[in-house]
CSV table of C-alpha atoms and ligand atoms in Angstrom, one decimal:
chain,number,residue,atom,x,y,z
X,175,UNK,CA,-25.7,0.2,34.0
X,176,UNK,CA,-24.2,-2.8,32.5
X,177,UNK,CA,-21.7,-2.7,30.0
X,178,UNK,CA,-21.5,-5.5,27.1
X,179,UNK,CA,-18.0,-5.5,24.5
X,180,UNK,CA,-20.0,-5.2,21.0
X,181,UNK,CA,-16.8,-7.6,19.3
X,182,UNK,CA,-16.9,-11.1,18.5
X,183,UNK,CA,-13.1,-10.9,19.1
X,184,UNK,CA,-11.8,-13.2,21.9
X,185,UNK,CA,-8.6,-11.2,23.0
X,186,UNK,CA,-11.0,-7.9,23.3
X,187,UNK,CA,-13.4,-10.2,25.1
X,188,UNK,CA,-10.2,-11.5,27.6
X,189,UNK,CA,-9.0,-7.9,28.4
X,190,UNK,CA,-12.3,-6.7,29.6
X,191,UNK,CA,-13.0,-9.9,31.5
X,192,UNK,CA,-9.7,-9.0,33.5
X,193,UNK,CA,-10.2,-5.8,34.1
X,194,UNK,CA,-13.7,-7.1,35.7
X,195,UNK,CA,-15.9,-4.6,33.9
X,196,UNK,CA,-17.6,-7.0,31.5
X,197,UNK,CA,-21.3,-8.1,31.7
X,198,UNK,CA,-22.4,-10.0,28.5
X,199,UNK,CA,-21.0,-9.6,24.4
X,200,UNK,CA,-23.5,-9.0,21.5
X,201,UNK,CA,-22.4,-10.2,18.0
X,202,UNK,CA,-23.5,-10.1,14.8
X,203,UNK,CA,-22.6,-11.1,11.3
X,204,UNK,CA,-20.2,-8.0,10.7
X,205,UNK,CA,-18.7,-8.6,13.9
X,206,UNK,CA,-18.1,-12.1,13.1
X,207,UNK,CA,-16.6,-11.6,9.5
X,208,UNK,CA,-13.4,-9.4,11.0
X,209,UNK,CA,-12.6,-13.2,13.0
X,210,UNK,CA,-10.9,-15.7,11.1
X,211,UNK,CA,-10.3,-19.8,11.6
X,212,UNK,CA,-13.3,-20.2,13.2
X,213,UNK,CA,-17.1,-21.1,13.0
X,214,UNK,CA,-19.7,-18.5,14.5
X,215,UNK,CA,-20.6,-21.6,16.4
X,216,UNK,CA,-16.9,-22.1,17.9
X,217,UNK,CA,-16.9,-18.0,18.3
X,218,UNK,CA,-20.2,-18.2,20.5
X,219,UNK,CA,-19.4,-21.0,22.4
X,220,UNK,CA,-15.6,-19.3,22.9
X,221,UNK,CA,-17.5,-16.3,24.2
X,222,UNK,CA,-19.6,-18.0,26.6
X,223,UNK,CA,-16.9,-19.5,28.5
X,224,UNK,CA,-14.9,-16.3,28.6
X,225,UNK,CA,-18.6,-14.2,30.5
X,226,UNK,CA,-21.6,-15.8,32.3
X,227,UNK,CA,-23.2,-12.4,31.0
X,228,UNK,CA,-25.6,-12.6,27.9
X,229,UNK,CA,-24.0,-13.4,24.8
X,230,UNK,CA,-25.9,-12.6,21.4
X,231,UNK,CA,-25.9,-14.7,18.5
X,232,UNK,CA,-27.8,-13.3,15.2
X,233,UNK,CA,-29.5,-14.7,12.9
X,234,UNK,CA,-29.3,-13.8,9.3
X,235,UNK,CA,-32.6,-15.6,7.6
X,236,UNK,CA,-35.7,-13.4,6.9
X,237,UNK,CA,-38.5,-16.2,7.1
X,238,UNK,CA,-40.0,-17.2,10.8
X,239,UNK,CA,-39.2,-20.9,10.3
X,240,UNK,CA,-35.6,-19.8,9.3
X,241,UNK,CA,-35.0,-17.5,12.6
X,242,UNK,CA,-36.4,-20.3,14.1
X,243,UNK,CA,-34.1,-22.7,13.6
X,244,UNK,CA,-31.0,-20.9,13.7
X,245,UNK,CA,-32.2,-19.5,16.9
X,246,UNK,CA,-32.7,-23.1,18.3
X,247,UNK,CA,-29.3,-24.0,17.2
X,248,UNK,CA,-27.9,-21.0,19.1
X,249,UNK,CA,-29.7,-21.6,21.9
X,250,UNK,CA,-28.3,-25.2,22.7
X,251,UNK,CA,-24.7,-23.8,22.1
X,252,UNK,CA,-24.8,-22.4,26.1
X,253,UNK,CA,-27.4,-21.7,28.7
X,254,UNK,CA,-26.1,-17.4,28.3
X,255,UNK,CA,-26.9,-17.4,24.7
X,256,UNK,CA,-29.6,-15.1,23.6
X,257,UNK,CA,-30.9,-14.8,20.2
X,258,UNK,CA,-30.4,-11.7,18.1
X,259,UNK,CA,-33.3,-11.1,15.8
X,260,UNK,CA,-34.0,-8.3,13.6
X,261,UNK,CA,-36.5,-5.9,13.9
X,262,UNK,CA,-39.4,-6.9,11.3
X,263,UNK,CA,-42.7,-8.6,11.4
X,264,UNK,CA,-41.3,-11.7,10.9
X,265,UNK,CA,-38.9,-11.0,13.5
X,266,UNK,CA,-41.4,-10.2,15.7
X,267,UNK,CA,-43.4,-13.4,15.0
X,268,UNK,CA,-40.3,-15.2,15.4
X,269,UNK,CA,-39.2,-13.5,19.1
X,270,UNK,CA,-42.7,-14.1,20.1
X,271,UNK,CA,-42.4,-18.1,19.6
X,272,UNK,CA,-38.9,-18.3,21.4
X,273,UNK,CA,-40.5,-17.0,24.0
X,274,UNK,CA,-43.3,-19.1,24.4
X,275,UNK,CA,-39.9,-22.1,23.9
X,276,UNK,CA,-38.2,-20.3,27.0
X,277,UNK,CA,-35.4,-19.0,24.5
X,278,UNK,CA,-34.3,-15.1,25.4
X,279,UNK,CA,-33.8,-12.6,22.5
X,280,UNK,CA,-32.4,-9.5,21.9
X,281,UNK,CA,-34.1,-7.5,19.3
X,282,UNK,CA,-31.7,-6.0,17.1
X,283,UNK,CA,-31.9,-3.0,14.5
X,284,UNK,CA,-34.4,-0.8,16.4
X,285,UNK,CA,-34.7,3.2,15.2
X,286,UNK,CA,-37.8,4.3,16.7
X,287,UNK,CA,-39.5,4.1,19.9
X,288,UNK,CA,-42.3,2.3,18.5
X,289,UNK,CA,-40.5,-0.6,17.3
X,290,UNK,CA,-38.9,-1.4,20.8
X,291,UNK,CA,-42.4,-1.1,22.2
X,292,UNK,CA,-43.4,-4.2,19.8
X,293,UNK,CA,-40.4,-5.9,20.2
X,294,UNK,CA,-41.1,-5.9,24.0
X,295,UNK,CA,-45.0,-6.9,23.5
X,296,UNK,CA,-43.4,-9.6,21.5
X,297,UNK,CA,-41.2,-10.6,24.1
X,298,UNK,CA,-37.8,-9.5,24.0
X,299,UNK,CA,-35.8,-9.9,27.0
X,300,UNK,CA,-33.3,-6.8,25.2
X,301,UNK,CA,-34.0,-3.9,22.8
X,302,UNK,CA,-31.6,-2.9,20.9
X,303,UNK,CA,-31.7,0.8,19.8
X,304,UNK,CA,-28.9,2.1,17.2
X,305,UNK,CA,-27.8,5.4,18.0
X,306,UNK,CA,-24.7,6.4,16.1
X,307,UNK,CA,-26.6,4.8,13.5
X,308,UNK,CA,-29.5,7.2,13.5
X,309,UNK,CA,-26.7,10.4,14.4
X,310,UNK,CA,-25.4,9.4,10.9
X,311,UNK,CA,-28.4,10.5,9.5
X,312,UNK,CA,-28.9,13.5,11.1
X,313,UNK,CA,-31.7,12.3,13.8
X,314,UNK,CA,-30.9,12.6,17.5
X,315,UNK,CA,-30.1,8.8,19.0
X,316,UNK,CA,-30.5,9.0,22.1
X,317,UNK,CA,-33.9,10.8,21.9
X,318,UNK,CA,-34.9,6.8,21.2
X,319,UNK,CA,-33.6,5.5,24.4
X,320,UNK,CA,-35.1,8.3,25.9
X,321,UNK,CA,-38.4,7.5,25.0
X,322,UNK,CA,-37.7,3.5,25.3
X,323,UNK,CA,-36.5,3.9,29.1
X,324,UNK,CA,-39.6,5.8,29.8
X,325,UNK,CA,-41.9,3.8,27.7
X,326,UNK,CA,-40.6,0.3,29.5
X,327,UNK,CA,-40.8,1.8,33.2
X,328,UNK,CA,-44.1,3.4,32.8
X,329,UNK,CA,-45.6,0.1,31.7
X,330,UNK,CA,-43.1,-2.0,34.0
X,331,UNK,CA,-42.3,-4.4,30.3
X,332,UNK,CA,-40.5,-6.9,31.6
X,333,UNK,CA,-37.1,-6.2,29.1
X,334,UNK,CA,-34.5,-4.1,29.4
X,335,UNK,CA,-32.7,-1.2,26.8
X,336,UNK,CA,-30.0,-2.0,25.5
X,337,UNK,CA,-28.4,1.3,23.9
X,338,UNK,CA,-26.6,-0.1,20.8
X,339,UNK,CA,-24.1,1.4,18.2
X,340,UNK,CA,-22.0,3.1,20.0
X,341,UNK,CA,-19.8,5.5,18.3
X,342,UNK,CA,-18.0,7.6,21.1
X,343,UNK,CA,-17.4,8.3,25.2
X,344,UNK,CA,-20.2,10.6,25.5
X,345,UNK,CA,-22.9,7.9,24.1
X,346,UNK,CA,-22.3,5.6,26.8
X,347,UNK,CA,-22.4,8.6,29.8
X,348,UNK,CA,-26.1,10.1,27.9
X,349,UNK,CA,-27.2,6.5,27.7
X,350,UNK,CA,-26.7,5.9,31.4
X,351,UNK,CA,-28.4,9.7,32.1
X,352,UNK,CA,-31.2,8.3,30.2
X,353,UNK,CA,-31.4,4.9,33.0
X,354,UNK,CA,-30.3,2.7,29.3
X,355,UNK,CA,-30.3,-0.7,31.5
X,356,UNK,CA,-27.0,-1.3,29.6
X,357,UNK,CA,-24.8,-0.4,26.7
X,358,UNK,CA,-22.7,-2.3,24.1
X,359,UNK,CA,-19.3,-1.0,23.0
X,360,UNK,CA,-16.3,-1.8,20.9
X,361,UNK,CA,-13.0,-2.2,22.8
X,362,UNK,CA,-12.0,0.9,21.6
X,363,UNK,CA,-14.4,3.2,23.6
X,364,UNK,CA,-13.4,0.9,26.4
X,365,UNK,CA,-10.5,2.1,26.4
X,366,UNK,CA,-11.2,5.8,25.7
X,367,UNK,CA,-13.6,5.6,28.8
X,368,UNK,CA,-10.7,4.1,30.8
X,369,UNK,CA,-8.1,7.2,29.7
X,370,UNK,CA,-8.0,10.9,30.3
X,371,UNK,CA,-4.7,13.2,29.0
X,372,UNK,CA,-4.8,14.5,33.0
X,373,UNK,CA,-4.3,11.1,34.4
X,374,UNK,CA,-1.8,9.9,31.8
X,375,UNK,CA,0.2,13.2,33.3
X,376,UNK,CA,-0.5,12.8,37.0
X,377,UNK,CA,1.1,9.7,36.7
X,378,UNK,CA,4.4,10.6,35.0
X,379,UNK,CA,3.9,13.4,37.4
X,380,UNK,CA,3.9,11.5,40.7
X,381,UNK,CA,6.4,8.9,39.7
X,382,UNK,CA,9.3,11.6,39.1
X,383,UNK,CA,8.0,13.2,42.3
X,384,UNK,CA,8.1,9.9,44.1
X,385,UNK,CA,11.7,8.9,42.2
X,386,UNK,CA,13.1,12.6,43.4
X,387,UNK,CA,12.4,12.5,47.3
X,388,UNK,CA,13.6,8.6,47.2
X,389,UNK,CA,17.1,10.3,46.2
X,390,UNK,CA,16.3,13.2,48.3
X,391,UNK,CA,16.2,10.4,51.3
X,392,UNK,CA,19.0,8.3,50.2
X,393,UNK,CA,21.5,11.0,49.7
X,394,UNK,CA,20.6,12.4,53.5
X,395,UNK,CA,20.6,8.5,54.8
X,396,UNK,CA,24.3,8.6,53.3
X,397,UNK,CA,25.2,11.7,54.4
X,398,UNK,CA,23.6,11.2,58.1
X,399,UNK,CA,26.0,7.5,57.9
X,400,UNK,CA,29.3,9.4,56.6
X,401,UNK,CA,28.8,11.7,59.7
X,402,UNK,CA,28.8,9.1,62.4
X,403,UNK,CA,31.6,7.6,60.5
X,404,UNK,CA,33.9,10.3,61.2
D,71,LIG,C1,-25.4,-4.2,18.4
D,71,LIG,O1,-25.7,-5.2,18.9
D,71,LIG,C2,-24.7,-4.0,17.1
D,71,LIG,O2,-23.9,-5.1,16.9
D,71,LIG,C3,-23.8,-2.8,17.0
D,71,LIG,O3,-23.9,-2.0,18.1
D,71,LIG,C4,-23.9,-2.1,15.7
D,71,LIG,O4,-23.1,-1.0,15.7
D,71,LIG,P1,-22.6,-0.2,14.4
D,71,LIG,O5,-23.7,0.7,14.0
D,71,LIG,O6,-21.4,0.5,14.8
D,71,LIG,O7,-22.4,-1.3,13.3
């Protein structure tokens, strides 16, 4: 499964890079308002020189001709951009047209099944399910992706799942149970995927270990020395 950083932060963006785990960064407007000093247009085109992975850029009009051009813009900022367009029927109408342009979206703000089955008709390279969105309101998330996996490799749509709103660990290991093509995440369940309490301990654990048999050896390397001596 591929993993995406769900940040529009460059640092979060760097460490992930480095620690050669990162396949693409989705964005959107929330995202983008916890940067400051720069443009969403310097903030993609930062991004896309960090990952050759998918990169999503959102739009934020409601009107097809609006998407439209928005999405066009992002589209020209680097060959890895793909649009982010909300779920609606304009959005559909919208993802449907950059398609037939050769422009690849990701259809954000999907909550049922349904919806990511239009989105893909439409032409959506990603879907975009929310699942800690819908656990906040007492549905079952993953139930979505679920029934999206299934739905796209019955019919062999040419798109892939996308499991989004991640909230904790044990999203991203259910999403990849369910064959989710990839997930987005914040940096923080990054790095609460890459700990556990036991390793943390085996560490400390091996390094006195190792620092108490290196004294161990270098006492009876003196010892064994003093003996020839005398
Ligand atoms: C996905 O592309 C969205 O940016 C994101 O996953 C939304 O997550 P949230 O529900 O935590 O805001």
């Amino acid at each position: 499964m591929k993993l995406f950083l769900d940040t529009a932060d460059i640092q979060e963006i760097r460490t992930v890079n480095a620690w050669g785990v990162l396949d693409g960064v989705t964005t959107n407007p929330t995202l983008f308002g916890k940067t400051q000093g720069m443009t969403y247009d310097e903030v993609i085109k930062l991004i896309c020189g960090i990952t050759k992975g998918p990169v999503s850029a959102e739009v934020v009009a409601d009107d097809v001709e609006g998407m439209l051009k928005e999405g066009r813009h992002f589209a020209k900022l680097a060959d890895n951009v793909y649009v982010k367009v909300p779920m609606s029927e304009n959005g559909l109408e919208a993802m449907s047209r950059f398609r037939a342009e050769g422009i690849r979206t990701n259809c954000t703000l999907i909550f049922s099944a349904n919806q990511g089955l239009l989105a893909a008709k439409a032409g959506a390279s990603l879907l975009s399910p929310f699942v800690g969105r819908l656990d906040d309101i007492n549905e079952e998330g993953m139930t979505v992706i679920r029934e999206l996996v299934e739905i796209v490799t019955i019919h062999e749509l040419e798109t892939e799942v996308l499991t989004a709103s991640v909230r904790h660990p044990r999203h991203v290991t259910d999403a990849a149970l369910a064959g989710s093509h990839i997930a987005t995440l914040p940096f923080k369940i990054f790095q609460q995927m890459a700990s556990h309490p036991l390793t943390d301990k085996g560490i400390v654990q091996f390094k006195k270990d190792w620092e108490a048999a290196r004294a161990a050896a270098d006492a009876s390397a003196k010892s064994g020395a003093a003996k020839k001596e005398s």
